[in-house]
CSV table of C-alpha atoms in Angstrom, one decimal:
chain,number,residue,atom,x,y,z
A,19,MET,CA,-35.6,-25.7,2.7
A,20,SER,CA,-31.9,-26.4,2.8
A,21,THR,CA,-29.9,-27.6,-0.2
A,22,ARG,CA,-29.4,-30.9,1.5
A,23,THR,CA,-33.1,-31.7,1.1
A,24,LEU,CA,-33.3,-30.7,-2.5
A,25,PRO,CA,-32.9,-33.2,-5.3
A,26,ALA,CA,-29.4,-33.3,-6.8
A,27,PRO,CA,-30.4,-32.1,-10.2
A,28,VAL,CA,-32.1,-29.0,-8.7
A,29,VAL,CA,-28.9,-28.2,-6.7
A,30,ALA,CA,-26.8,-28.7,-9.8
A,31,ARG,CA,-29.0,-26.3,-11.8
A,32,ALA,CA,-28.8,-23.7,-9.1
A,33,GLY,CA,-25.0,-24.0,-8.9
A,34,HIS,CA,-24.8,-23.7,-12.7
A,35,ARG,CA,-26.9,-20.5,-12.7
A,36,ARG,CA,-24.8,-19.1,-9.9
A,37,LEU,CA,-21.6,-19.7,-11.8
A,38,THR,CA,-23.0,-18.4,-15.1
A,39,LEU,CA,-24.2,-15.3,-13.4
A,40,GLY,CA,-20.7,-14.9,-11.8
A,41,LEU,CA,-19.1,-15.0,-15.3
A,42,GLY,CA,-21.4,-12.2,-16.4
A,43,VAL,CA,-20.6,-10.1,-13.4
A,44,ALA,CA,-16.9,-10.6,-13.9
A,45,ALA,CA,-17.2,-9.7,-17.6
A,46,VAL,CA,-18.9,-6.4,-16.6
A,47,ILE,CA,-16.3,-5.6,-14.0
A,48,LEU,CA,-13.5,-6.2,-16.6
A,49,LEU,CA,-15.2,-3.9,-19.1
A,50,LEU,CA,-15.6,-1.1,-16.5
A,51,LEU,CA,-12.0,-1.4,-15.5
A,52,MET,CA,-10.9,-1.3,-19.1
A,53,ALA,CA,-13.0,1.9,-19.6
A,54,ALA,CA,-11.3,3.4,-16.5
A,55,SER,CA,-7.9,2.4,-17.8
A,56,LEU,CA,-8.5,4.3,-21.1
A,57,SER,CA,-9.8,7.4,-19.2
A,58,LEU,CA,-7.6,7.7,-16.1
A,59,GLY,CA,-3.9,8.3,-15.7
A,60,ALA,CA,-1.4,11.1,-15.6
A,61,GLU,CA,-3.8,13.1,-17.7
A,62,ASN,CA,-7.5,12.2,-17.3
A,63,VAL,CA,-9.6,12.0,-20.5
A,64,PRO,CA,-13.4,12.3,-20.2
A,65,PHE,CA,-15.3,9.1,-21.1
A,66,ALA,CA,-17.1,11.0,-23.9
A,67,ASP,CA,-13.7,11.8,-25.5
A,68,VAL,CA,-12.6,8.3,-25.0
A,69,TRP,CA,-15.7,6.9,-26.8
A,70,GLN,CA,-15.3,9.5,-29.6
A,71,SER,CA,-11.6,8.6,-30.1
A,72,LEU,CA,-12.4,4.9,-30.2
A,73,THR,CA,-15.3,5.1,-32.6
A,74,ALA,CA,-14.5,8.0,-34.9
A,75,GLY,CA,-11.1,9.4,-34.1
A,76,GLY,CA,-10.0,12.8,-35.0
A,77,THR,CA,-9.9,14.1,-31.4
A,78,ASP,CA,-7.1,15.6,-29.4
A,79,ALA,CA,-7.2,12.5,-27.2
A,80,ASP,CA,-6.3,10.1,-30.0
A,81,VAL,CA,-2.6,10.1,-29.1
A,82,ILE,CA,-3.3,9.2,-25.5
A,83,VAL,CA,-6.2,6.9,-26.0
A,84,ARG,CA,-5.4,5.1,-29.2
A,85,GLY,CA,-1.6,5.4,-29.2
A,86,VAL,CA,-0.8,4.7,-25.5
A,87,ARG,CA,-3.7,3.5,-23.4
A,88,LEU,CA,-5.6,1.2,-25.7
A,89,PRO,CA,-2.5,-1.1,-26.5
A,90,ARG,CA,-1.5,-1.0,-22.9
A,91,THR,CA,-5.0,-2.0,-21.7
A,92,ILE,CA,-5.3,-4.8,-24.3
A,93,LEU,CA,-1.9,-6.1,-23.3
A,94,ALA,CA,-2.9,-6.1,-19.6
A,95,VAL,CA,-5.9,-8.2,-20.5
A,96,LEU,CA,-3.8,-10.7,-22.5
A,97,VAL,CA,-1.0,-10.9,-19.9
A,98,GLY,CA,-3.5,-11.4,-17.1
A,99,ALA,CA,-5.4,-14.1,-18.9
A,100,ALA,CA,-2.2,-15.8,-19.9
A,101,LEU,CA,-0.6,-15.9,-16.4
A,102,ALA,CA,-3.8,-16.9,-14.6
A,103,THR,CA,-4.5,-19.7,-17.1
A,104,ALA,CA,-0.9,-20.9,-17.0
A,105,GLY,CA,-1.0,-20.9,-13.2
A,106,ALA,CA,-4.2,-23.0,-13.2
A,107,LEU,CA,-2.7,-25.3,-15.8
A,108,MET,CA,0.6,-25.8,-14.0
A,109,GLN,CA,-1.1,-26.5,-10.7
A,110,ALA,CA,-3.3,-29.2,-12.4
A,111,LEU,CA,-0.4,-30.8,-14.3
A,112,SER,CA,2.0,-30.9,-11.3
A,113,ARG,CA,-0.8,-31.4,-8.7
A,114,ASN,CA,1.1,-28.8,-6.7
A,115,PRO,CA,-1.0,-25.9,-5.2
A,116,LEU,CA,2.1,-23.7,-5.2
A,117,ALA,CA,2.9,-24.1,-8.9
A,118,GLU,CA,3.2,-20.9,-10.9
A,119,PRO,CA,5.5,-19.6,-13.6
A,120,GLY,CA,8.0,-18.2,-11.2
A,121,LEU,CA,8.2,-21.2,-9.0
A,122,LEU,CA,8.7,-23.7,-11.8
A,123,GLY,CA,11.5,-21.8,-13.6
A,124,VAL,CA,9.5,-20.6,-16.6
A,125,ASN,CA,10.1,-16.9,-15.8
A,126,ALA,CA,13.8,-17.5,-15.2
A,127,GLY,CA,14.0,-19.3,-18.6
A,128,ALA,CA,12.3,-16.5,-20.4
A,129,ALA,CA,14.5,-14.0,-18.7
A,130,LEU,CA,17.6,-15.9,-19.7
A,131,GLY,CA,16.4,-15.9,-23.3
A,132,VAL,CA,15.9,-12.1,-23.2
A,133,VAL,CA,19.4,-11.5,-21.6
A,134,ILE,CA,21.1,-13.7,-24.2
A,135,ALA,CA,19.3,-11.8,-27.0
A,136,MET,CA,20.5,-8.5,-25.5
A,137,ALA,CA,24.0,-9.5,-24.8
A,138,HIS,CA,25.0,-11.6,-27.8
A,139,LEU,CA,22.6,-10.9,-30.6
A,140,GLY,CA,22.1,-7.2,-30.3
A,141,VAL,CA,18.3,-7.4,-29.8
A,142,ALA,CA,17.1,-4.1,-28.3
A,143,SER,CA,13.3,-4.1,-29.0
A,144,LEU,CA,10.4,-5.7,-27.1
A,145,THR,CA,9.1,-7.3,-30.3
A,146,GLY,CA,12.5,-8.9,-30.8
A,147,TYR,CA,12.5,-10.4,-27.3
A,148,VAL,CA,9.4,-12.6,-27.9
A,149,TRP,CA,11.0,-15.5,-29.7
A,150,PHE,CA,14.0,-15.7,-27.3
A,151,ALA,CA,11.7,-15.5,-24.3
A,152,LEU,CA,9.6,-18.4,-25.7
A,153,ILE,CA,12.6,-20.5,-26.4
A,154,GLY,CA,14.0,-19.9,-22.9
A,155,ALA,CA,10.7,-20.6,-21.3
A,156,GLY,CA,10.3,-23.8,-23.2
A,157,ILE,CA,13.8,-25.1,-22.3
A,158,ALA,CA,13.2,-24.3,-18.7
A,159,THR,CA,9.8,-26.0,-18.6
A,160,VAL,CA,11.1,-29.2,-20.2
A,161,ALA,CA,14.1,-29.2,-17.9
A,162,VAL,CA,12.0,-28.9,-14.8
A,163,TYR,CA,9.6,-31.6,-15.8
A,164,THR,CA,12.4,-33.9,-16.9
A,165,LEU,CA,14.4,-33.4,-13.7
A,166,GLY,CA,11.2,-33.7,-11.6
A,167,SER,CA,10.2,-36.9,-13.4
A,168,ALA,CA,13.5,-38.6,-13.3
A,169,GLY,CA,13.9,-41.9,-11.5
A,170,THR,CA,11.5,-44.7,-10.8
A,171,ALA,CA,9.3,-42.7,-8.4
A,172,GLY,CA,8.2,-40.4,-11.3
A,173,ALA,CA,6.9,-36.9,-11.0
A,174,SER,CA,5.4,-35.6,-7.7
A,175,PRO,CA,4.4,-32.1,-6.5
A,176,ALA,CA,7.4,-32.0,-4.1
A,177,ARG,CA,9.9,-33.2,-6.8
A,178,LEU,CA,8.7,-30.7,-9.4
A,179,ALA,CA,8.8,-27.9,-6.9
A,180,LEU,CA,12.4,-28.8,-5.9
A,181,ALA,CA,13.3,-29.1,-9.6
A,182,GLY,CA,11.8,-25.7,-10.3
A,183,ALA,CA,13.7,-24.1,-7.5
A,184,ALA,CA,17.0,-25.7,-8.6
A,185,ILE,CA,16.5,-24.6,-12.3
A,186,THR,CA,15.5,-21.1,-11.2
A,187,ALA,CA,18.6,-20.7,-9.0
A,188,ALA,CA,20.9,-22.0,-11.8
A,189,LEU,CA,19.4,-19.7,-14.4
A,190,THR,CA,19.3,-16.7,-12.1
A,191,GLY,CA,23.1,-17.2,-11.5
A,192,VAL,CA,23.7,-17.3,-15.3
A,193,ILE,CA,21.6,-14.2,-15.8
A,194,SER,CA,23.5,-12.3,-13.1
A,195,ALA,CA,26.8,-13.2,-14.6
A,196,ILE,CA,25.8,-12.0,-18.0
A,197,VAL,CA,24.3,-8.7,-17.0
A,198,LEU,CA,27.2,-7.8,-14.7
A,199,LEU,CA,29.6,-8.0,-17.6
A,200,SER,CA,27.9,-5.2,-19.6
A,201,SER,CA,26.4,-2.0,-18.4
A,202,THR,CA,24.3,-1.7,-21.5
A,203,VAL,CA,22.8,-5.2,-21.0
A,204,PHE,CA,22.4,-4.4,-17.3
A,205,ASN,CA,20.4,-1.2,-18.0
A,206,GLY,CA,18.2,-2.9,-20.6
A,207,PHE,CA,17.5,-5.9,-18.5
A,208,ARG,CA,16.7,-3.8,-15.5
A,209,ALA,CA,14.2,-1.8,-17.4
A,210,TRP,CA,12.5,-5.0,-18.6
A,211,SER,CA,12.7,-7.0,-15.4
A,212,VAL,CA,10.8,-4.6,-13.2
A,213,GLY,CA,7.6,-6.0,-14.8
A,214,THR,CA,5.6,-3.2,-16.3
A,215,LEU,CA,3.2,-2.3,-19.1
A,216,SER,CA,4.5,1.2,-19.5
A,217,GLY,CA,5.7,2.0,-23.1
A,218,ARG,CA,4.1,-1.1,-24.6
A,219,THR,CA,2.7,-0.2,-28.0
A,220,ALA,CA,0.5,-1.8,-30.6
A,221,PRO,CA,3.3,-3.8,-32.3
A,222,VAL,CA,4.1,-5.5,-29.0
A,223,VAL,CA,0.4,-6.5,-28.6
A,224,ILE,CA,0.3,-7.8,-32.2
A,225,GLN,CA,3.5,-9.8,-31.6
A,226,VAL,CA,2.4,-11.7,-28.5
A,227,ALA,CA,-1.3,-12.0,-29.0
A,228,PRO,CA,-1.2,-15.1,-31.3
A,229,PHE,CA,1.0,-17.0,-28.9
A,230,ILE,CA,-1.3,-16.2,-26.0
A,231,VAL,CA,-4.5,-17.1,-27.9
A,232,VAL,CA,-3.1,-20.4,-29.1
A,233,GLY,CA,-1.9,-21.2,-25.5
A,234,ILE,CA,-5.4,-20.5,-24.2
A,235,VAL,CA,-7.1,-22.6,-26.8
A,236,LEU,CA,-4.8,-25.5,-26.1
A,237,THR,CA,-5.5,-25.2,-22.4
A,238,LEU,CA,-9.3,-25.2,-22.9
A,239,PHE,CA,-8.9,-28.2,-25.2
A,240,LEU,CA,-7.4,-30.1,-22.1
A,241,VAL,CA,-10.3,-29.3,-19.7
A,242,SER,CA,-11.7,-32.9,-19.5
A,243,SER,CA,-8.2,-34.4,-19.2
A,244,LEU,CA,-7.2,-32.0,-16.4
A,245,ASN,CA,-10.3,-33.0,-14.4
A,246,ALA,CA,-9.4,-36.6,-14.8
A,247,LEU,CA,-5.8,-36.0,-14.0
A,248,ALA,CA,-6.8,-34.4,-10.7
A,249,LEU,CA,-7.9,-37.9,-9.6
A,250,GLY,CA,-4.4,-39.3,-10.1
A,251,GLU,CA,-2.7,-40.8,-13.2
A,252,ASP,CA,-4.1,-44.3,-12.7
A,253,ALA,CA,-7.7,-43.0,-12.4
A,254,ALA,CA,-7.1,-40.7,-15.3
A,255,LYS,CA,-6.0,-43.5,-17.5
A,256,GLY,CA,-9.0,-45.6,-16.3
A,257,LEU,CA,-11.3,-42.7,-17.4
A,258,GLY,CA,-9.7,-42.8,-20.9
A,259,ALA,CA,-7.5,-39.7,-20.6
A,260,ASN,CA,-4.2,-39.8,-22.5
A,261,VAL,CA,-1.9,-38.6,-19.7
A,262,GLY,CA,1.2,-38.4,-21.9
A,263,ARG,CA,-0.5,-36.2,-24.5
A,264,THR,CA,-2.1,-34.1,-21.8
A,265,ARG,CA,1.3,-33.4,-20.2
A,266,LEU,CA,2.9,-32.7,-23.5
A,267,LEU,CA,0.2,-30.3,-24.7
A,268,GLY,CA,0.2,-28.7,-21.2
A,269,VAL,CA,3.9,-28.0,-21.4
A,270,VAL,CA,3.4,-26.4,-24.9
A,271,ALA,CA,0.5,-24.3,-23.7
A,272,THR,CA,2.5,-23.2,-20.6
A,273,THR,CA,5.5,-22.3,-22.7
A,274,LEU,CA,3.4,-20.2,-25.1
A,275,LEU,CA,1.4,-18.4,-22.3
A,276,CYS,CA,4.3,-17.7,-19.9
A,277,GLY,CA,6.9,-17.0,-22.6
A,278,ALA,CA,4.8,-14.5,-24.5
A,279,ALA,CA,3.4,-12.8,-21.3
A,280,THR,CA,6.9,-12.5,-19.7
A,281,ALA,CA,8.5,-11.3,-23.0
A,282,ALA,CA,5.9,-8.5,-23.3
A,283,ALA,CA,5.6,-7.3,-19.7
A,284,GLY,CA,8.6,-8.7,-17.8
A,285,PRO,CA,8.3,-11.0,-14.8
A,286,ILE,CA,4.9,-10.5,-13.1
A,287,SER,CA,4.5,-12.3,-9.8
A,288,PHE,CA,1.6,-13.7,-7.9
A,289,VAL,CA,-1.0,-13.5,-10.8
A,290,GLY,CA,-0.5,-17.1,-11.8
A,291,LEU,CA,-0.4,-18.2,-8.1
A,292,VAL,CA,-3.2,-16.2,-6.5
A,293,VAL,CA,-5.9,-16.0,-9.1
A,294,PRO,CA,-6.5,-19.8,-9.5
A,295,HIS,CA,-6.8,-20.1,-5.7
A,296,MET,CA,-9.2,-17.2,-5.5
A,297,VAL,CA,-11.3,-18.6,-8.3
A,298,ARG,CA,-11.4,-22.1,-6.7
A,299,THR,CA,-13.0,-20.7,-3.6
A,300,PHE,CA,-16.0,-19.8,-5.8
A,301,THR,CA,-16.0,-22.5,-8.6
A,302,GLY,CA,-14.4,-25.5,-6.9
A,303,PRO,CA,-11.8,-27.6,-8.7
A,304,ASP,CA,-13.8,-28.2,-11.9
A,305,HIS,CA,-11.7,-26.9,-14.7
A,306,ARG,CA,-14.8,-26.4,-16.9
A,307,TRP,CA,-15.6,-23.4,-14.7
A,308,LEU,CA,-12.1,-22.7,-13.2
A,309,LEU,CA,-10.5,-21.8,-16.5
A,310,PRO,CA,-13.2,-19.5,-17.9
A,311,TYR,CA,-13.1,-17.6,-14.6
A,312,CYS,CA,-9.3,-17.4,-14.7
A,313,LEU,CA,-9.6,-15.9,-18.2
A,314,LEU,CA,-11.6,-13.0,-16.6
A,315,ALA,CA,-10.2,-12.8,-13.1
A,316,GLY,CA,-6.6,-12.6,-14.3
A,317,PRO,CA,-7.3,-9.6,-16.6
A,318,ILE,CA,-9.3,-7.9,-13.8
A,319,LEU,CA,-6.3,-8.1,-11.5
A,320,MET,CA,-3.8,-7.0,-14.2
A,321,VAL,CA,-5.9,-4.0,-15.4
A,322,ALA,CA,-6.7,-3.0,-11.9
A,323,ALA,CA,-3.0,-3.2,-10.8
A,324,ASP,CA,-1.8,-1.3,-13.9
A,325,LEU,CA,-4.5,1.4,-13.3
A,326,ALA,CA,-3.6,1.6,-9.6
A,327,GLY,CA,0.0,2.0,-10.4
A,328,ARG,CA,-0.7,5.0,-12.6
A,329,LEU,CA,-3.1,6.7,-10.1
A,330,ILE,CA,-1.1,6.2,-6.9
A,331,ALA,CA,2.1,7.8,-8.1
A,332,ARG,CA,0.9,10.1,-10.8
A,333,PRO,CA,2.3,11.9,-12.8
A,334,GLY,CA,4.7,9.0,-12.5
A,335,GLU,CA,3.7,5.4,-12.0
A,336,LEU,CA,4.5,2.2,-10.0
A,337,PRO,CA,5.5,-0.9,-12.0
A,338,THR,CA,2.6,-3.3,-12.4
A,339,ALA,CA,4.6,-6.2,-10.9
A,340,LEU,CA,5.1,-4.2,-7.7
A,341,VAL,CA,1.4,-3.6,-7.4
A,342,THR,CA,0.5,-7.3,-8.0
A,343,ALA,CA,3.0,-8.3,-5.4
A,344,ILE,CA,1.7,-5.8,-2.8
A,345,VAL,CA,-1.9,-7.0,-3.4
A,346,GLY,CA,-1.1,-10.7,-4.1
A,347,ALA,CA,1.0,-11.5,-1.0
A,348,PRO,CA,-1.6,-10.6,1.7
A,349,VAL,CA,-4.4,-12.1,-0.3
A,350,PHE,CA,-2.5,-15.4,-0.6
A,351,VAL,CA,-1.8,-15.4,3.1
A,352,TYR,CA,-5.5,-14.7,3.8
A,353,LEU,CA,-6.5,-17.7,1.6
A,354,ILE,CA,-4.1,-19.9,3.4
A,355,ARG,CA,-5.1,-18.8,6.9
A,356,ARG,CA,-8.8,-18.4,6.6
A,357,ARG,CA,-10.0,-20.7,3.8
A,358,ARG,CA,-7.1,-23.1,3.3
A,359,MET,CA,-5.9,-23.8,-0.2
A,360,ALA,CA,-8.7,-25.0,-2.3
A,361,GLY,CA,-8.2,-28.6,-3.5
A,362,LEU,CA,-6.8,-29.3,-6.9
């Protein structure tokens, strides 16, 4: 019997079971990748030693597992969740399927905040970058939405994309001017801007985790409003959604997620763009399922990319941003050519 001949409630329950099962499978995949991330690298550590180090300590592997790989793996999970969630949120708010932190100027704003902190305030540590990256990301986000919403026509996907491109170009020019005036700032910015999780320790994780957690909670709070907004502003208002509050809280959540993730790992491309589209091919546009899946799919991609970068070039490693770009670009092209972009 085809699904067309089944009663709607039966079809709905089957779909609910499928999506719930998918979340469980994704969670298992993420846990396996995290275990592999703790075990594999320039020097492989047996899983038994990893478990012993995590549960009891006192092993020769403590320095590698607890000191280096555990913070790095946790940060990969946080950054992946933050970027994927921010991408889905920005696509919903702007109703633009190409919206992501890099396109709408958020990464450039965060980068400018970091550069100013390096050049004029003497900040030289990753933990010191966070506040400046958040401020820069917030200013850029507000500027893009203000510029894209100016005039009687209001905001539209095309206007927001153009505003994001203009703000990104302007901020990139300012960043280039600053870093070229100082070799010290240039070297520091170059090391940060490659987009990597290498060298990130527990203090960095502790610094950015609260911002990312608050941003995720804010986004999940907006689930119903985002579903209503997908129907258009007039329909959303008719359904009782507070469009102004939704956009304001969405901007705050985007700033927290992108600013913290970019401050910790540098600019990471394609995660915020590709992951929501990949998830939509399975869940559809319903944010009640889309966002939880993004919270798992984003970390899966980040942990896998970080692990691949360590294994491909060991004993050295490839920057995580390079791996996500190599993987993300062809996947995105495939989604466009074969499946078309899933509706928002």
